[in-house]
Amino acid sequence: DTGVSQDPRHKITKRGQNVTFRCDPISEHNRLYWYRQTLGQGPEFLTYFQNEAQLEKSRLLSDRFSAERPKGSFSTLEIQRTEQGDSAMYLCASSLLLSRDTEAFFGQGTRLTVV
Amino acid sequence: KQEVTQIPAALSVPEGENLVLNCSFTDSAIYNLQWFRQDPGKGLTSLLLIQSSQREQTSGRLNASLDKSSGRSTLYIAASQPGDSATYLCAVKAQGAQKLVFGQGTRLTINP
């Protein structure tokens, strides 16, 4: 499978615990995005990377959230001290920087449930 | 601030019908518009990408149109099938931005 891969697919955690998600983009894609989607809503932008540089962060990304893309390949999204409001689907997407009009491809998402 | 709206929120039609899903956006200064399909509990599958300079794109039974000046896009599905049942999302990339701004989606059910 050469698409965007996310791991794990599902995560159940207790409130207050830390969780980390991983995203492997399409191999030649240099842009990587994280989105969050709650039930019945469209995805909302969290942050994006161009290669290893984090170029934009949403106000939704509180100080409990941190994302990295250390070698410009895979990325991790960590949530510290999880809260019930963090329960959502976390989606990763990637695209290739050729021009401004490039298609974004999404992974299957990580479903987080905070109990 | 760019806002994207999709109407209706849900749609149920019998198999074989042609149908249109609507998407509107508030700021016409966009780079592109993308339509996605999402099955329950799954990620997003890209269906069509329309560049800002284009009026429409076609893929199989799907046709998407874009009218930037009026801030509207439509997704036309011909000869609908039960396998088309899913949530359809539209998203725009504004000029000067890298993120996609999504609508809330239209939940489509095709009845056999």
Coordinates of N, CA and C in Angstrom, one line a residue:
Chain A
D1 N 0.8 -1.2 0.0 CA 0.0 0.0 0.0 C 0.9 1.2 0.0
T2 N 0.7 2.1 -0.9 CA 1.6 3.3 -1.1 C 0.8 4.5 -0.6
G3 N -0.3 4.4 0.0 CA -1.0 5.6 0.5 C -0.5 6.1 1.8
V4 N -1.2 7.1 2.4 CA -0.9 7.6 3.7 C -1.3 6.6 4.8
S5 N -0.4 6.3 5.7 CA -0.6 5.3 6.7 C -0.6 5.9 8.1
Q6 N -1.6 5.6 8.9 CA -1.7 6.1 10.3 C -1.7 4.9 11.3
D7 N -1.1 5.2 12.4 CA -1.0 4.1 13.4 C -1.1 4.8 14.8
P8 N -1.9 4.2 15.8 CA -2.8 3.1 15.6 C -4.1 3.6 14.9
R9 N -4.9 2.7 14.5 CA -6.2 3.0 14.0 C -7.2 3.5 15.1
H10 N -7.1 2.8 16.2 CA -8.0 3.2 17.3 C -7.1 3.2 18.6
K11 N -7.5 4.2 19.5 CA -6.8 4.3 20.8 C -7.8 4.7 21.8
I12 N -7.9 3.9 22.9 CA -8.7 4.3 24.0 C -7.7 4.6 25.2
T13 N -7.9 5.7 25.8 CA -7.0 6.1 26.9 C -7.8 6.7 28.0
K14 N -7.2 6.7 29.2 CA -7.8 7.3 30.4 C -7.5 8.8 30.4
R15 N -8.4 9.6 30.9 CA -8.2 11.0 31.0 C -6.9 11.3 31.8
G16 N -6.1 12.2 31.3 CA -4.8 12.5 32.0 C -3.6 11.8 31.4
Q17 N -3.8 10.7 30.6 CA -2.7 10.0 30.0 C -2.2 10.7 28.8
N18 N -1.0 10.4 28.4 CA -0.4 11.0 27.2 C -0.6 9.9 26.0
V19 N -0.8 10.4 24.8 CA -0.9 9.5 23.7 C -0.1 10.1 22.5
T20 N 0.4 9.2 21.7 CA 1.1 9.6 20.5 C 0.6 8.8 19.3
F21 N 0.4 9.6 18.2 CA 0.0 9.0 17.0 C 1.1 9.2 15.9
R22 N 1.1 8.2 15.0 CA 2.1 8.3 13.9 C 1.5 8.4 12.5
C23 N 2.1 9.1 11.6 CA 1.6 9.2 10.3 C 2.8 9.0 9.3
D24 N 2.7 8.1 8.4 CA 3.6 7.9 7.3 C 3.0 8.4 6.0
P25 N 3.5 9.5 5.5 CA 2.9 10.1 4.2 C 3.3 9.3 3.0
I26 N 2.7 9.6 1.9 CA 3.2 9.0 0.6 C 4.6 9.4 0.4
S27 N 5.5 8.5 0.0 CA 6.9 8.6 0.1 C 7.5 9.9 -0.5
E28 N 7.1 10.3 -1.6 CA 7.7 11.5 -2.3 C 7.0 12.8 -1.8
H29 N 6.0 12.8 -1.0 CA 5.3 14.0 -0.6 C 6.1 14.7 0.5
N30 N 6.3 16.0 0.2 CA 7.0 16.8 1.2 C 6.2 17.7 2.1
R31 N 4.8 17.7 1.9 CA 4.0 18.4 2.8 C 3.1 17.4 3.6
L32 N 2.9 17.7 4.8 CA 2.2 16.8 5.7 C 1.3 17.6 6.6
Y33 N 0.0 17.2 6.8 CA -1.0 17.9 7.5 C -1.6 17.1 8.6
W34 N -2.0 17.7 9.7 CA -2.8 17.0 10.7 C -4.2 17.8 10.8
Y35 N -5.2 17.0 10.8 CA -6.6 17.5 11.0 C -7.3 16.8 12.1
R36 N -8.3 17.4 12.7 CA -9.1 16.7 13.7 C -10.5 16.8 13.3
Q37 N -11.3 15.7 13.5 CA -12.6 15.6 13.1 C -13.5 15.0 14.2
T38 N -14.5 15.8 14.6 CA -15.4 15.3 15.6 C -16.7 14.8 14.9
L39 N -17.5 14.0 15.6 CA -18.6 13.4 15.0 C -19.6 14.4 14.3
G40 N -19.9 14.1 13.1 CA -20.8 14.9 12.4 C -20.3 16.2 11.8
Q41 N -19.0 16.4 12.0 CA -18.4 17.7 11.5 C -17.4 17.4 10.4
G42 N -17.0 18.4 9.7 CA -15.9 18.3 8.8 C -14.6 18.4 9.5
P43 N -13.5 17.9 8.9 CA -12.2 18.0 9.5 C -11.8 19.4 9.7
E44 N -11.0 19.7 10.8 CA -10.5 21.0 11.1 C -9.0 20.9 11.1
F45 N -8.4 21.9 10.5 CA -6.9 22.0 10.4 C -6.2 22.1 11.8
L46 N -5.2 21.4 12.0 CA -4.4 21.5 13.2 C -3.0 22.1 12.9
T47 N -2.2 21.5 12.0 CA -0.9 22.0 11.7 C -0.4 21.4 10.4
Y48 N 0.7 22.0 9.8 CA 1.3 21.4 8.7 C 2.8 21.6 8.6
F49 N 3.4 20.6 7.9 CA 4.9 20.6 7.8 C 5.2 20.7 6.3
Q50 N 6.3 21.4 6.0 CA 6.9 21.3 4.7 C 8.3 20.7 5.0
N51 N 8.5 19.5 4.5 CA 9.7 18.8 4.9 C 9.7 18.7 6.5
E52 N 10.8 19.1 7.1 CA 10.8 18.9 8.6 C 10.3 20.2 9.3
A53 N 10.1 21.2 8.6 CA 9.7 22.5 9.2 C 8.2 22.6 9.4
Q54 N 7.8 22.9 10.7 CA 6.4 23.1 11.0 C 6.1 24.6 10.7
L55 N 5.3 24.8 9.6 CA 5.1 26.1 9.1 C 3.8 26.8 9.6
E56 N 2.8 26.1 10.1 CA 1.6 26.7 10.5 C 0.9 25.9 11.6
K57 N 0.4 26.5 12.6 CA -0.3 25.8 13.7 C -1.6 26.5 13.9
S58 N -2.7 25.8 14.1 CA -4.0 26.3 14.4 C -4.1 26.7 15.8
R59 N -5.0 27.6 16.1 CA -5.3 27.9 17.5 C -5.9 26.7 18.3
L60 N -6.4 25.7 17.5 CA -6.9 24.5 18.1 C -5.8 23.7 18.7
L61 N -4.6 23.9 18.3 CA -3.4 23.2 18.8 C -3.0 23.8 20.1
S62 N -3.6 23.4 21.2 CA -3.2 24.0 22.5 C -1.8 23.5 22.9
D63 N -1.3 24.0 24.0 CA 0.0 23.7 24.4 C 0.1 22.2 24.9
R64 N -1.0 21.5 25.0 CA -0.9 20.1 25.3 C -0.6 19.2 24.1
F65 N -0.7 19.9 22.9 CA -0.5 19.2 21.6 C 0.9 19.5 21.1
S66 N 1.6 18.5 20.6 CA 2.9 18.8 19.9 C 3.0 17.9 18.7
A67 N 3.5 18.4 17.6 CA 3.7 17.6 16.4 C 5.1 17.7 16.0
E68 N 5.7 16.7 15.4 CA 7.0 16.7 14.9 C 7.1 15.9 13.6
R69 N 8.1 16.3 12.9 CA 8.4 15.6 11.6 C 10.0 15.6 11.5
P70 N 10.6 14.9 12.3 CA 12.1 15.1 12.5 C 13.0 14.9 11.3
K71 N 12.7 14.1 10.4 CA 13.5 13.9 9.2 C 12.8 14.2 7.9
G72 N 11.7 14.8 8.0 CA 10.9 15.2 6.8 C 10.2 14.0 6.2
S73 N 10.1 12.9 7.0 CA 9.4 11.7 6.5 C 8.1 11.5 7.3
F74 N 8.1 10.6 8.3 CA 7.0 10.4 9.1 C 6.8 11.5 10.1
S75 N 5.6 11.6 10.7 CA 5.3 12.6 11.7 C 4.6 12.0 12.9
T76 N 4.8 12.6 14.0 CA 4.1 12.2 15.2 C 3.3 13.3 15.8
L77 N 2.1 13.0 16.3 CA 1.3 14.0 17.0 C 1.1 13.5 18.5
E78 N 1.5 14.2 19.4 CA 1.4 13.8 20.8 C 0.4 14.7 21.5
I79 N -0.5 14.1 22.3 CA -1.4 14.9 23.2 C -1.0 14.5 24.6
Q80 N -0.7 15.5 25.4 CA -0.4 15.3 26.8 C -1.6 15.6 27.7
R81 N -1.7 14.9 28.8 CA -2.8 15.1 29.8 C -4.1 15.1 29.0
T82 N -4.5 14.1 28.4 CA -5.7 14.0 27.6 C -6.9 14.4 28.4
E83 N -7.9 15.0 27.7 CA -9.2 15.4 28.2 C -10.3 14.7 27.4
Q84 N -11.4 14.6 27.9 CA -12.5 14.0 27.2 C -12.8 14.8 25.9
G85 N -12.6 16.0 25.9 CA -12.8 16.8 24.7 C -11.9 16.6 23.6
D86 N -10.8 15.8 23.9 CA -9.9 15.4 22.8 C -10.3 14.2 22.0
S87 N -11.4 13.6 22.5 CA -11.9 12.5 21.7 C -12.4 12.9 20.3
A88 N -11.8 12.3 19.3 CA -12.0 12.7 17.9 C -11.3 11.7 17.0
M89 N -11.5 11.9 15.7 CA -10.7 11.2 14.7 C -9.6 12.2 14.3
Y90 N -8.3 11.7 14.4 CA -7.2 12.5 14.0 C -6.7 12.0 12.6
L91 N -6.8 12.9 11.6 CA -6.5 12.6 10.3 C -5.2 13.2 9.8
C92 N -4.4 12.5 9.1 CA -3.2 13.0 8.5 C -3.3 13.0 7.0
A93 N -2.7 14.0 6.3 CA -2.8 14.1 4.9 C -1.4 14.5 4.4
S94 N -1.2 14.2 3.1 CA 0.1 14.6 2.5 C -0.1 15.1 1.1
S95 N 0.8 15.9 0.7 CA 0.7 16.4 -0.7 C 2.1 16.7 -1.2
L96 N 2.2 16.9 -2.5 CA 3.5 17.1 -3.1 C 3.6 18.6 -3.5
L97 N 4.6 19.3 -3.1 CA 4.8 20.7 -3.4 C 5.4 20.8 -4.8
L98 N 4.5 21.0 -5.8 CA 4.9 21.3 -7.2 C 4.4 22.7 -7.5
S99 N 3.2 22.9 -7.1 CA 2.6 24.2 -7.3 C 1.5 24.4 -6.3
R100 N 0.8 25.5 -6.3 CA -0.2 25.7 -5.3 C -1.4 24.8 -5.4
D101 N -1.6 24.2 -6.6 CA -2.8 23.5 -6.9 C -2.5 22.0 -6.8
T102 N -2.2 21.5 -5.7 CA -1.8 20.1 -5.6 C -2.9 19.4 -4.7
E103 N -3.1 18.1 -5.0 CA -4.1 17.3 -4.4 C -3.6 16.8 -3.0
A104 N -4.5 16.8 -2.0 CA -4.2 16.3 -0.7 C -4.7 14.9 -0.6
F105 N -3.9 13.9 -0.1 CA -4.4 12.6 0.1 C -4.4 12.3 1.6
F106 N -5.5 11.7 2.1 CA -5.6 11.4 3.5 C -5.4 10.0 3.9
G107 N -5.0 9.8 5.1 CA -5.0 8.4 5.7 C -6.3 8.0 6.3
Q108 N -6.3 6.8 6.9 CA -7.5 6.2 7.4 C -7.9 6.8 8.8
G109 N -7.0 7.6 9.4 CA -7.3 8.2 10.6 C -7.0 7.4 11.9
T110 N -6.8 8.1 13.0 CA -6.7 7.4 14.3 C -7.9 7.9 15.1
R111 N -8.7 7.0 15.6 CA -9.9 7.3 16.4 C -9.4 7.3 17.8
L112 N -9.5 8.4 18.5 CA -9.1 8.5 19.9 C -10.4 8.6 20.8
T113 N -10.4 7.8 21.8 CA -11.5 7.9 22.8 C -10.9 8.1 24.2
V114 N -11.2 9.1 24.8 CA -10.7 9.4 26.2 C -11.8 9.2 27.2
V115 N -11.6 8.2 28.1 CA -12.6 7.8 29.0 C -12.3 8.3 30.4
Chain B
K1 N -12.6 35.4 7.1 CA -12.4 34.0 7.4 C -13.3 33.1 6.4
Q2 N -12.6 32.2 5.8 CA -13.3 31.3 4.8 C -14.3 30.4 5.6
E3 N -15.5 30.3 5.1 CA -16.5 29.4 5.6 C -17.1 28.6 4.5
V4 N -17.3 27.3 4.7 CA -17.8 26.4 3.7 C -19.0 25.7 4.2
T5 N -20.1 25.7 3.4 CA -21.4 25.2 3.8 C -21.8 24.2 2.8
Q6 N -22.3 23.1 3.3 CA -22.9 22.0 2.4 C -24.4 21.8 2.7
I7 N -25.1 21.8 1.7 CA -26.6 21.6 1.8 C -27.0 20.6 0.7
P8 N -27.8 19.6 1.1 CA -28.4 19.3 2.4 C -27.4 18.6 3.3
A9 N -27.7 18.5 4.6 CA -26.9 17.7 5.5 C -27.0 16.3 5.3
A10 N -28.2 15.8 4.8 CA -28.4 14.4 4.6 C -29.4 14.3 3.4
L11 N -29.2 13.2 2.6 CA -30.0 13.0 1.4 C -30.2 11.5 1.2
S12 N -31.4 11.2 0.9 CA -31.7 9.8 0.7 C -32.5 9.7 -0.6
V13 N -32.0 8.8 -1.5 CA -32.6 8.7 -2.8 C -32.6 7.3 -3.3
P14 N -33.6 6.9 -4.2 CA -33.6 5.5 -4.7 C -32.5 5.3 -5.7
E15 N -32.0 4.1 -5.7 CA -31.0 3.7 -6.7 C -31.3 4.1 -8.1
G16 N -30.3 4.5 -8.8 CA -30.5 4.8 -10.2 C -30.8 6.3 -10.5
E17 N -31.1 7.0 -9.5 CA -31.4 8.5 -9.7 C -30.1 9.2 -9.9
N18 N -30.2 10.3 -10.6 CA -29.1 11.3 -10.7 C -29.3 12.3 -9.6
L19 N -28.2 12.8 -9.0 CA -28.3 13.7 -7.9 C -27.2 14.7 -7.8
V20 N -27.5 15.8 -7.1 CA -26.6 16.9 -7.0 C -26.3 17.3 -5.6
L21 N -25.1 17.4 -5.2 CA -24.7 17.9 -3.9 C -24.1 19.3 -4.0
N22 N -24.5 20.1 -3.0 CA -24.1 21.5 -3.1 C -23.0 21.9 -2.1
C23 N -22.2 22.8 -2.5 CA -21.1 23.3 -1.6 C -21.0 24.8 -1.9
S24 N -21.0 25.7 -0.8 CA -20.8 27.1 -1.0 C -19.7 27.6 -0.1
F25 N -19.0 28.6 -0.6 CA -17.9 29.1 0.2 C -18.0 30.7 0.2
T26 N -17.5 31.3 1.3 CA -17.7 32.7 1.4 C -16.7 33.6 0.8
D27 N -15.5 33.1 0.6 CA -14.4 33.9 0.0 C -14.0 33.3 -1.3
S28 N -14.2 34.0 -2.4 CA -14.0 33.5 -3.8 C -12.5 33.4 -4.1
A29 N -11.6 33.9 -3.3 CA -10.2 33.9 -3.6 C -9.6 32.5 -3.1
I30 N -9.8 31.6 -4.0 CA -9.4 30.2 -3.7 C -8.3 29.7 -4.7
Y31 N -7.5 28.8 -4.3 CA -6.6 28.1 -5.2 C -7.3 26.9 -5.8
N32 N -8.0 26.2 -5.0 CA -8.7 25.0 -5.6 C -9.8 24.5 -4.7
L33 N -10.6 23.6 -5.1 CA -11.6 23.0 -4.4 C -11.6 21.5 -4.6
Q34 N -11.7 20.7 -3.5 CA -11.6 19.3 -3.6 C -12.8 18.6 -3.0
W35 N -13.3 17.6 -3.7 CA -14.4 16.8 -3.1 C -13.9 15.5 -2.6
F36 N -14.4 15.1 -1.4 CA -13.9 13.8 -0.8 C -15.1 13.0 -0.5
R37 N -14.9 11.7 -0.4 CA -15.8 10.7 0.1 C -15.3 10.2 1.4
Q38 N -16.2 10.0 2.4 CA -15.8 9.4 3.7 C -16.8 8.3 4.1
D39 N -16.4 7.1 4.2 CA -17.2 6.0 4.7 C -17.2 6.0 6.2
P40 N -18.2 5.5 6.9 CA -18.3 5.6 8.4 C -17.0 5.0 9.0
G41 N -16.5 5.8 9.9 CA -15.3 5.4 10.7 C -14.0 5.4 9.9
K42 N -14.0 5.9 8.7 CA -12.8 5.8 7.8 C -12.3 7.1 7.5
G43 N -11.1 7.1 6.8 CA -10.5 8.4 6.4 C -11.2 8.9 5.1
L44 N -10.6 9.9 4.5 CA -11.2 10.6 3.4 C -10.5 10.1 2.1
T45 N -11.4 9.9 1.1 CA -10.9 9.5 -0.2 C -11.1 10.6 -1.2
S46 N -10.1 11.1 -1.9 CA -10.2 12.2 -2.8 C -11.0 11.7 -4.0
L47 N -12.0 12.5 -4.4 CA -12.8 12.2 -5.6 C -12.4 13.1 -6.8
L48 N -12.4 14.4 -6.6 CA -12.1 15.3 -7.7 C -11.4 16.6 -7.1
L49 N -10.5 17.1 -7.9 CA -9.8 18.4 -7.5 C -10.1 19.3 -8.7
I50 N -10.6 20.5 -8.4 CA -10.9 21.5 -9.4 C -9.9 22.7 -9.1
Q51 N -9.1 23.0 -10.1 CA -8.2 24.2 -9.9 C -9.1 25.5 -10.0
S52 N -8.5 26.5 -9.5 CA -9.3 27.8 -9.5 C -9.6 28.3 -10.9
S53 N -8.8 27.9 -11.9 CA -9.0 28.3 -13.3 C -9.9 27.4 -14.1
Q54 N -10.4 26.3 -13.5 CA -11.2 25.4 -14.2 C -12.7 25.6 -13.8
R55 N -13.6 25.1 -14.7 CA -15.0 25.2 -14.4 C -15.6 23.9 -14.0
E56 N -15.0 22.8 -14.4 CA -15.5 21.5 -14.0 C -14.4 20.4 -14.2
Q57 N -14.7 19.3 -13.5 CA -13.8 18.1 -13.6 C -14.8 16.9 -13.6
T58 N -14.4 15.8 -14.3 CA -15.2 14.6 -14.4 C -14.3 13.4 -14.1
S59 N -15.0 12.4 -13.4 CA -14.3 11.2 -13.2 C -15.4 10.1 -13.1
G60 N -15.5 9.3 -14.2 CA -16.6 8.3 -14.2 C -17.9 8.9 -14.1
R61 N -18.7 8.5 -13.1 CA -20.1 9.0 -13.0 C -20.1 10.3 -12.2
L62 N -19.0 10.8 -11.8 CA -19.0 12.0 -11.0 C -18.5 13.2 -11.9
N63 N -19.2 14.3 -11.7 CA -18.9 15.6 -12.3 C -18.9 16.7 -11.3
A64 N -17.9 17.4 -11.1 CA -17.9 18.5 -10.2 C -17.7 19.8 -11.0
S65 N -18.5 20.8 -10.6 CA -18.4 22.1 -11.2 C -18.0 23.2 -10.2
L66 N -17.4 24.3 -10.7 CA -16.9 25.4 -9.8 C -17.3 26.7 -10.4
D67 N -18.0 27.5 -9.6 CA -18.3 28.9 -10.0 C -17.7 29.8 -8.9
K68 N -16.5 30.2 -9.2 CA -15.8 31.0 -8.1 C -16.5 32.3 -7.8
S69 N -17.0 33.0 -8.8 CA -17.6 34.3 -8.6 C -18.8 34.2 -7.7
S70 N -19.5 33.2 -7.7 CA -20.7 33.0 -6.9 C -20.4 32.2 -5.6
G71 N -19.2 31.7 -5.5 CA -18.8 30.9 -4.4 C -19.5 29.6 -4.2
R72 N -19.7 28.9 -5.4 CA -20.4 27.6 -5.4 C -19.7 26.5 -6.1
S73 N -19.9 25.3 -5.7 CA -19.5 24.1 -6.4 C -20.6 23.1 -6.2
T74 N -20.8 22.2 -7.3 CA -21.7 21.1 -7.2 C -21.0 19.9 -7.5
L75 N -21.5 18.8 -6.9 CA -21.0 17.4 -7.3 C -22.2 16.7 -7.8
Y76 N -22.1 16.3 -9.1 CA -23.2 15.6 -9.7 C -22.8 14.1 -9.8
I77 N -23.7 13.3 -9.3 CA -23.5 11.8 -9.4 C -24.6 11.2 -10.3
A78 N -24.2 10.6 -11.3 CA -25.1 10.0 -12.3 C -25.4 8.5 -11.9
A79 N -26.6 8.1 -12.2 CA -27.0 6.7 -12.0 C -26.5 6.1 -10.7
S80 N -27.0 6.7 -9.6 CA -26.5 6.4 -8.3 C -26.7 4.9 -7.9
Q81 N -25.8 4.4 -7.1 CA -25.7 3.0 -6.7 C -25.6 2.9 -5.2
P82 N -26.1 1.8 -4.6 CA -26.0 1.7 -3.1 C -24.6 1.9 -2.6
G83 N -23.6 1.5 -3.4 CA -22.2 1.7 -3.0 C -21.7 3.1 -3.0
D84 N -22.6 4.0 -3.5 CA -22.3 5.5 -3.4 C -22.6 6.0 -2.0
S85 N -23.3 5.2 -1.2 CA -23.7 5.7 0.1 C -22.5 6.0 1.0
A86 N -22.4 7.2 1.4 CA -21.2 7.7 2.2 C -21.5 9.2 2.6
T87 N -20.6 9.8 3.3 CA -20.6 11.2 3.5 C -19.7 11.9 2.5
Y88 N -20.1 12.9 1.8 CA -19.4 13.7 0.8 C -19.0 15.0 1.4
L89 N -17.7 15.3 1.3 CA -17.2 16.6 1.9 C -16.6 17.4 0.8
C90 N -16.8 18.7 0.9 CA -16.0 19.6 0.0 C -15.1 20.4 0.8
A91 N -14.0 20.8 0.2 CA -13.0 21.6 1.0 C -12.3 22.5 0.0
V92 N -12.0 23.7 0.5 CA -11.4 24.7 -0.3 C -10.0 25.1 0.2
K93 N -9.1 25.4 -0.7 CA -7.8 26.0 -0.2 C -7.8 27.4 -0.7
A94 N -7.7 28.3 0.3 CA -7.8 29.7 0.0 C -6.4 30.2 -0.5
Q95 N -6.4 31.3 -1.3 CA -5.2 31.9 -1.8 C -4.3 32.3 -0.6
G96 N -3.1 32.0 -0.7 CA -2.1 32.4 0.4 C -2.2 31.4 1.6
A97 N -2.9 30.4 1.5 CA -3.0 29.4 2.6 C -2.6 28.0 2.1
Q98 N -2.3 27.2 3.1 CA -2.0 25.8 2.7 C -3.0 24.8 3.2
K99 N -3.8 25.2 4.2 CA -4.8 24.3 4.8 C -6.0 24.2 3.9
L100 N -6.7 23.1 4.1 CA -8.1 23.0 3.5 C -9.1 23.4 4.6
V101 N -10.1 24.1 4.1 CA -11.3 24.4 5.0 C -12.5 23.6 4.5
F102 N -13.0 22.8 5.4 CA -14.0 21.8 5.0 C -15.4 22.3 5.4
G103 N -16.4 21.8 4.6 CA -17.8 21.9 5.0 C -18.1 20.7 5.9
Q104 N -19.3 20.7 6.4 CA -19.7 19.7 7.4 C -20.1 18.4 6.7
G105 N -20.3 18.4 5.4 CA -20.5 17.2 4.7 C -22.0 16.9 4.4
T106 N -22.3 16.1 3.4 CA -23.6 15.7 3.1 C -23.6 14.1 3.2
R107 N -24.5 13.6 4.1 CA -24.6 12.2 4.3 C -25.6 11.6 3.3
L108 N -25.1 10.8 2.3 CA -25.9 10.3 1.2 C -26.2 8.9 1.4
T109 N -27.5 8.5 1.3 CA -27.9 7.2 1.3 C -28.6 6.8 0.1
I110 N -28.2 5.8 -0.6 CA -28.8 5.3 -1.8 C -29.6 4.0 -1.5
N111 N -30.9 4.0 -1.7 CA -31.7 2.9 -1.3 C -31.9 1.9 -2.5
P112 N -31.6 0.6 -2.3 CA -31.8 -0.3 -3.3 C -33.2 -0.5 -3.8

